[in-house]
Coordinates of N, CA and C in Angstrom, one line a residue:
M169 N 20.1 -8.6 -1.8 CA 18.5 -8.8 -2.5 C 18.3 -8.1 -3.6
S170 N 19.4 -7.0 -4.4 CA 19.2 -5.9 -5.2 C 18.7 -7.2 -6.2
R171 N 18.6 -8.7 -6.2 CA 19.0 -9.3 -8.0 C 18.1 -10.4 -7.5
L172 N 16.5 -10.0 -6.9 CA 15.8 -10.6 -6.7 C 14.3 -10.0 -7.0
A173 N 14.2 -9.9 -8.1 CA 13.1 -9.4 -9.0 C 11.6 -9.3 -7.7
S174 N 11.0 -8.2 -7.8 CA 9.2 -8.4 -7.4 C 8.3 -7.6 -7.6
G175 N 7.5 -7.6 -7.4 CA 6.3 -7.1 -8.0 C 6.2 -6.0 -7.2
V176 N 5.6 -4.6 -7.5 CA 5.3 -3.1 -7.2 C 4.1 -3.1 -6.2
V177 N 3.5 -2.7 -5.2 CA 2.7 -2.4 -5.6 C 2.1 -1.5 -4.4
L178 N 0.9 -0.3 -4.0 CA 0.8 0.3 -3.5 C 0.2 0.4 -2.4
V179 N 0.1 0.6 -1.1 CA -0.3 0.1 0.4 C -1.1 1.6 0.7
T180 N -2.5 1.4 0.8 CA -3.5 2.6 1.4 C -3.9 2.0 2.5
A181 N -4.4 3.2 2.9 CA -5.2 3.2 4.0 C -5.7 5.0 4.3
Q182 N -6.7 4.8 5.3 CA -7.3 6.7 5.2 C -7.0 6.4 7.0
E183 N -5.9 7.6 7.1 CA -5.8 7.9 8.6 C -7.4 8.6 9.2
P184 N -7.8 8.1 10.5 CA -9.1 8.9 10.9 C -8.8 10.0 11.2
P185 N -10.0 10.6 11.4 CA -9.9 12.4 12.0 C -8.8 12.6 13.2
L186 N -8.1 13.7 13.2 CA -7.6 13.8 15.0 C -8.4 13.5 15.9
D187 N -9.6 14.8 16.0 CA -10.7 14.8 16.8 C -11.8 14.8 16.1
P188 N -12.8 13.3 15.9 CA -13.9 13.3 15.3 C -15.0 14.0 16.0
D189 N -14.7 14.6 17.3 CA -15.4 15.3 17.9 C -15.9 16.9 17.8
D190 N -14.8 17.1 17.1 CA -14.0 18.9 16.5 C -14.6 18.7 15.1
P191 N -15.6 19.7 14.9 CA -16.0 19.6 13.5 C -14.7 20.8 12.7
G192 N -14.1 21.4 13.8 CA -13.2 22.1 13.2 C -11.6 21.6 12.9
A193 N -11.5 20.3 13.3 CA -10.3 19.9 13.2 C -10.3 19.3 11.7
P194 N -9.1 18.8 11.6 CA -8.5 18.1 10.3 C -10.0 17.0 9.8
G195 N -9.8 16.7 8.2 CA -10.8 15.0 8.6 C -9.5 14.0 8.3
S196 N -10.3 13.2 7.9 CA -9.4 12.1 7.7 C -8.5 12.0 6.5
E197 N -7.1 11.2 6.1 CA -6.5 11.7 5.1 C -6.2 10.4 4.7
D198 N -6.0 10.2 3.4 CA -5.7 9.3 2.8 C -3.7 9.3 2.6
V199 N -3.5 8.3 3.0 CA -2.1 7.6 3.2 C -1.8 6.6 2.6
G200 N -0.1 6.6 1.6 CA -0.2 5.8 0.6 C 1.2 4.8 0.9
M201 N 1.8 4.2 0.2 CA 3.4 3.9 0.6 C 3.5 2.6 -0.8
T202 N 4.8 3.2 -1.4 CA 5.5 1.7 -2.5 C 5.9 1.2 -1.4
A203 N 5.8 -0.7 -2.3 CA 6.1 -1.5 -1.5 C 6.3 -2.3 -2.4
T204 N 7.9 -3.1 -2.0 CA 8.2 -4.3 -3.2 C 8.2 -5.5 -2.2
A205 N 8.1 -5.4 -0.9 CA 8.1 -6.6 -0.4 C 6.6 -7.0 0.3
F206 N 6.0 -7.7 -0.7 CA 4.5 -7.9 -0.5 C 4.3 -9.5 -1.3
M207 N 3.7 -10.1 -0.7 CA 3.3 -11.6 -1.5 C 2.2 -12.3 -0.4
S208 N 1.7 -13.5 -0.7 CA 0.4 -13.7 -0.7 C 1.0 -15.1 0.3
V209 N 0.4 -15.2 1.2 CA 0.6 -16.3 2.2 C 0.0 -17.4 2.3
S210 N -1.3 -17.4 2.4 CA -2.6 -18.6 2.1 C -3.2 -18.1 1.3
L211 N -3.8 -19.2 1.2 CA -5.2 -19.1 -0.2 C -6.2 -19.5 0.9
D212 N -6.1 -20.9 1.8 CA -7.3 -20.7 3.0 C -7.2 -20.9 4.2
P213 N -7.3 -19.0 5.2 CA -7.6 -18.2 5.0 C -7.1 -17.3 3.7
P214 N -7.5 -16.6 3.4 CA -6.7 -15.6 2.1 C -5.6 -14.5 3.1
L215 N -4.7 -15.2 2.9 CA -3.9 -14.1 3.4 C -2.5 -12.9 3.0
V216 N -2.3 -12.4 3.1 CA -1.3 -11.5 2.3 C -0.6 -10.8 3.1
L217 N 1.3 -10.5 3.8 CA 1.6 -10.1 3.9 C 2.5 -8.9 3.3
V218 N 2.8 -7.9 3.8 CA 3.6 -6.6 3.4 C 4.7 -6.6 4.8
S219 N 5.7 -5.6 4.0 CA 6.4 -5.7 5.1 C 7.1 -4.3 5.2
L220 N 7.1 -3.2 6.2 CA 7.0 -1.9 6.9 C 8.1 -1.6 7.5
R221 N 8.9 -0.3 7.1 CA 9.8 -0.3 7.7 C 9.1 0.6 9.4
D222 N 10.3 0.1 10.4 CA 9.9 0.8 11.3 C 9.5 1.9 11.6
G223 N 8.8 2.8 12.5 CA 8.7 4.1 12.6 C 8.2 5.0 11.5
S224 N 8.0 4.3 10.1 CA 7.5 4.6 9.0 C 5.7 5.2 9.4
R225 N 5.4 5.8 8.1 CA 4.6 6.2 8.5 C 2.7 5.3 8.8
M226 N 3.2 4.6 7.6 CA 2.0 3.3 7.6 C 2.2 2.5 8.3
D227 N 3.6 2.2 8.9 CA 3.5 1.2 10.0 C 2.9 1.7 11.0
E228 N 3.3 3.1 11.6 CA 2.3 4.2 12.5 C 0.9 4.1 12.7
L229 N 0.3 3.6 11.5 CA -0.9 3.9 11.3 C -1.4 3.0 11.1
L230 N -0.9 1.9 10.9 CA -1.3 0.5 10.6 C -1.0 -0.3 12.1
E231 N -0.7 0.5 13.0 CA -0.3 -0.4 14.4 C -1.6 0.5 15.4
E232 N -2.3 1.7 14.9 CA -3.0 1.9 15.6 C -4.5 1.7 14.7
Q233 N -5.0 1.2 14.0 CA -5.8 0.6 13.1 C -5.6 -0.9 12.1
D234 N -6.9 -1.6 12.0 CA -5.9 -2.3 11.4 C -7.2 -3.0 9.9
L235 N -7.9 -1.8 9.2 CA -7.7 -1.7 7.9 C -7.4 -1.3 6.7
W236 N -6.4 -2.0 5.3 CA -5.6 -1.3 5.0 C -5.9 -1.9 3.3
A237 N -5.3 -1.5 2.4 CA -5.9 -1.6 0.7 C -4.5 -2.1 0.1
V238 N -4.6 -2.3 -1.0 CA -3.3 -3.1 -1.9 C -3.3 -3.1 -2.9
S239 N -2.9 -1.8 -4.1 CA -3.3 -2.2 -5.6 C -1.8 -2.3 -6.2
V240 N -1.7 -3.8 -6.8 CA -0.6 -4.3 -7.8 C -0.4 -3.3 -9.1
L241 N 0.0 -2.6 -8.9 CA 0.7 -1.7 -10.4 C 0.7 -2.7 -10.8
S242 N 0.7 -1.7 -12.8 CA 1.3 -2.0 -14.0 C 1.9 -1.4 -14.6
E243 N 3.1 -1.8 -15.3 CA 4.0 -1.1 -16.0 C 4.1 0.0 -16.3
S244 N 2.7 0.4 -16.4 CA 2.0 1.7 -17.4 C 1.6 2.9 -15.5
Q245 N 2.2 2.4 -14.7 CA 2.1 3.5 -12.9 C 3.4 3.6 -12.8
R246 N 4.4 3.6 -13.1 CA 5.6 3.7 -13.1 C 5.9 5.0 -12.3
H247 N 4.6 6.1 -12.5 CA 5.0 7.5 -11.8 C 4.5 7.2 -10.6
I248 N 3.5 6.4 -10.2 CA 2.6 6.1 -8.9 C 3.8 5.5 -8.0
A249 N 4.3 4.9 -8.4 CA 5.2 4.1 -7.5 C 6.5 5.1 -7.1
G250 N 6.7 6.0 -8.1 CA 7.5 6.7 -7.3 C 7.2 7.7 -6.4
R251 N 5.9 8.0 -7.4 CA 5.3 9.3 -6.4 C 5.5 8.9 -4.8
F252 N 4.9 7.8 -4.6 CA 4.9 7.4 -2.9 C 6.0 6.5 -2.4
A253 N 6.9 6.7 -3.5 CA 8.2 5.8 -2.8 C 8.7 7.2 -1.7
M254 N 8.8 8.4 -2.2 CA 9.6 9.7 -1.9 C 9.5 9.6 -0.5
K255 N 10.9 10.0 0.1 CA 11.2 10.3 1.5 C 11.3 11.7 1.6
G256 N 10.7 12.1 2.7 CA 10.2 13.5 3.4 C 9.4 14.3 2.9
R257 N 7.8 13.3 2.0 CA 7.1 14.2 1.4 C 6.3 15.0 3.0
L258 N 5.3 15.9 2.3 CA 4.4 16.8 3.4 C 3.1 16.1 3.7
S259 N 2.6 15.6 2.3 CA 1.3 15.6 2.8 C 0.9 14.5 1.2
D260 N 0.5 13.2 1.8 CA -0.2 12.4 1.0 C -1.2 12.9 0.0
R261 N -2.3 14.0 0.6 CA -3.5 14.8 -0.1 C -3.1 14.4 -1.8
L262 N -1.6 15.6 -1.4 CA -1.0 16.1 -3.2 C -0.9 14.9 -4.1
L263 N -0.1 14.0 -3.2 CA 0.1 12.6 -4.4 C -1.3 12.2 -4.8
F264 N -1.9 11.9 -4.0 CA -3.3 11.4 -4.6 C -4.0 12.2 -5.7
A265 N -3.8 13.2 -5.9 CA -4.7 14.5 -6.2 C -4.9 14.2 -7.7
D266 N -3.7 13.3 -8.9 CA -4.4 13.3 -10.0 C -4.4 12.1 -10.4
I267 N -4.3 11.2 -9.3 CA -4.1 9.8 -9.6 C -6.1 9.1 -9.4
P268 N -6.0 8.8 -10.5 CA -8.0 7.9 -10.6 C -8.2 6.7 -9.5
Y269 N -8.9 6.7 -8.7 CA -9.1 5.9 -7.9 C -10.5 5.6 -7.4
T270 N -11.1 4.6 -7.1 CA -12.4 3.9 -6.1 C -12.3 4.2 -4.8
R271 N -13.0 4.0 -3.6 CA -12.9 3.6 -2.8 C -13.3 2.2 -2.3
G272 N -12.5 1.7 -1.2 CA -12.6 0.3 -1.0 C -14.0 0.2 0.1
A273 N -15.0 -0.8 -0.4 CA -16.6 -0.8 0.4 C -16.4 -1.1 1.6
Y274 N -15.2 -1.7 2.2 CA -14.4 -2.2 3.6 C -13.5 -1.2 4.6
T275 N -12.5 -0.5 3.5 CA -11.5 -0.2 3.9 C -11.7 1.7 4.2
N276 N -12.4 2.1 2.8 CA -12.5 3.4 2.8 C -11.6 4.0 1.8
A277 N -10.2 3.0 2.1 CA -8.9 3.4 1.4 C -8.8 3.3 -0.2
P278 N -8.1 4.0 -0.9 CA -8.2 4.5 -2.2 C -7.5 3.1 -2.9
L279 N -8.0 2.9 -4.2 CA -7.7 1.4 -4.9 C -7.3 2.3 -6.0
V280 N -6.1 1.7 -6.5 CA -5.9 2.9 -7.6 C -6.5 2.3 -9.4
G281 N -7.2 3.2 -10.2 CA -7.6 2.5 -11.1 C -6.9 1.8 -12.3
G282 N -7.3 1.2 -12.9 CA -6.0 0.8 -13.8 C -5.0 -0.2 -13.1
A283 N -5.0 -0.6 -11.6 CA -4.0 -1.2 -11.5 C -4.5 -3.3 -12.0
L284 N -3.4 -3.8 -11.7 CA -4.0 -5.6 -12.1 C -4.6 -5.8 -11.2
A285 N -4.6 -6.0 -9.9 CA -5.7 -6.3 -8.9 C -5.2 -5.3 -7.6
V286 N -6.6 -5.3 -6.9 CA -6.4 -4.4 -5.9 C -7.3 -5.4 -4.8
L287 N -7.0 -5.4 -3.6 CA -6.8 -6.1 -2.1 C -7.5 -4.9 -1.0
E288 N -8.6 -5.5 -0.3 CA -8.9 -4.9 1.1 C -8.2 -5.7 1.8
C289 N -7.7 -5.6 3.0 CA -7.4 -6.3 4.2 C -7.6 -5.6 5.4
R290 N -7.7 -6.7 6.4 CA -7.6 -6.7 7.7 C -6.0 -7.1 9.1
T291 N -5.8 -6.4 9.2 CA -4.7 -6.8 10.1 C -4.9 -8.2 11.0
E292 N -4.0 -9.4 10.8 CA -4.3 -10.5 11.7 C -3.3 -10.9 12.6
Q293 N -1.9 -10.8 12.0 CA -0.6 -10.2 13.0 C -0.3 -9.1 12.3
R294 N 1.2 -8.5 13.2 CA 2.1 -7.9 13.3 C 2.8 -8.8 13.6
V295 N 4.6 -9.0 13.0 CA 5.7 -9.6 13.4 C 6.6 -9.1 13.0
R296 N 7.9 -8.6 14.2 CA 8.8 -7.7 14.1 C 9.8 -8.5 13.4
A297 N 10.2 -7.8 12.9 CA 11.7 -8.5 11.7 C 12.5 -7.7 11.7
G298 N 13.7 -7.3 12.6 CA 14.8 -6.6 12.2 C 14.1 -5.1 12.1
D299 N 14.6 -4.3 11.4 CA 14.4 -3.1 11.5 C 13.0 -3.0 10.6
H300 N 11.9 -3.8 10.4 CA 10.6 -4.1 9.5 C 9.8 -4.8 10.4
T301 N 8.6 -4.2 10.1 CA 7.4 -5.3 10.6 C 6.2 -5.8 9.7
L302 N 6.4 -7.3 10.1 CA 6.0 -7.8 8.6 C 4.1 -7.8 9.1
V303 N 3.1 -7.3 8.2 CA 1.9 -7.5 8.8 C 1.3 -8.5 7.4
I304 N 0.8 -9.2 8.3 CA -0.2 -10.5 7.5 C -1.6 -9.8 7.7
G305 N -2.2 -9.5 6.3 CA -3.5 -9.4 6.2 C -5.0 -10.6 6.0
R306 N -5.7 -10.3 6.6 CA -7.1 -11.4 5.5 C -7.6 -10.6 4.5
V307 N -7.8 -11.0 3.5 CA -8.1 -10.6 2.2 C -9.6 -10.8 2.6
L308 N -10.4 -9.2 2.5 CA -11.3 -8.9 2.6 C -12.2 -9.1 1.1
T309 N -11.6 -8.3 0.6 CA -12.4 -8.4 -0.9 C -11.2 -8.5 -2.0
A310 N -11.1 -9.1 -3.1 CA -10.0 -8.8 -4.3 C -11.1 -8.8 -5.2
G311 N -10.4 -7.9 -6.2 CA -11.0 -7.3 -7.7 C -9.9 -7.5 -8.9
V312 N -10.1 -7.0 -9.7 CA -9.4 -7.4 -11.4 C -9.3 -5.9 -12.1
P313 N -9.5 -5.2 -11.8 CA -10.1 -3.6 -12.2 C -9.4 -3.7 -13.9
S314 N -8.0 -3.9 -14.4 CA -7.2 -3.5 -15.6 C -6.8 -5.1 -15.4
A315 N -7.3 -5.5 -16.7 CA -5.9 -6.7 -17.8 C -5.6 -6.2 -18.2
E316 N -4.8 -5.1 -18.4 CA -4.2 -4.5 -19.9 C -2.9 -4.5 -19.1
G317 N -1.8 -4.6 -19.8 CA -0.5 -4.4 -19.5 C 0.5 -5.5 -18.3
G318 N 1.9 -5.5 -18.1 CA 2.0 -6.4 -17.3 C 2.3 -5.7 -15.9
P319 N 2.9 -6.9 -15.1 CA 3.5 -6.2 -14.0 C 4.8 -5.2 -14.1
L320 N 4.2 -4.2 -13.1 CA 5.2 -3.1 -12.5 C 6.1 -4.2 -11.2
T321 N 8.0 -4.1 -12.0 CA 8.4 -4.5 -11.4 C 9.5 -4.1 -11.1
Y322 N 10.4 -4.5 -10.0 CA 11.5 -3.7 -9.0 C 12.9 -4.6 -9.0
F323 N 14.3 -4.3 -9.9 CA 15.2 -5.2 -9.7 C 16.1 -4.1 -9.8
R324 N 17.4 -4.8 -9.3 CA 18.7 -3.8 -8.9 C 18.7 -2.4 -9.2
G325 N 17.2 -2.0 -8.2 CA 17.4 -0.6 -7.8 C 16.8 0.0 -8.7
R326 N 15.9 -0.4 -9.6 CA 14.9 0.3 -10.7 C 13.6 -0.4 -11.1
Y327 N 12.4 0.4 -10.9 CA 11.4 -0.1 -12.1 C 11.4 -0.5 -12.7
R328 N 11.2 -1.7 -13.7 CA 11.2 -2.4 -14.5 C 9.9 -2.9 -15.0
R329 N 10.0 -3.6 -16.6 CA 8.9 -4.3 -17.1 C 9.5 -5.3 -17.4
L330 N 8.5 -6.7 -17.3 CA 9.0 -7.9 -17.8 C 8.8 -7.8 -19.4
G331 N 10.2 -8.3 -19.9 CA 10.8 -9.1 -20.9 C 11.6 -8.2 -21.5

């Protein structure tokens, strides 16, 4: 499957506070994950699919809540893809620190500035598939913050540019 080129997206969501009734408890935290298994499923209704590794932080979070977002990364955003693909990181807060983003109106999740497209989604269905879960989401909003540059792609184990 490494011979199949795919686009690269950043899936984001906001983890709710651990204890919303306790003002001293840690607040909500942004969570992000690089994904190359992402696709459009349907135009009517607008549905997309992302494949999440079982037990990953994003899989566990989206099992608890149904709002998430996707930023389609441009070829100049390879550093963002690499940063959120790291295994064993301690906190996503530091990963978002110097990335320009806005917050989604529905999800409150980060939408990466300069992305080729951004989507906000609500989970419609979760399907177990081997060691992954396929999360199908209804697109709530879609935007095109930047028309500059080409898409970031992943092919033969590396991030690449078209052309």
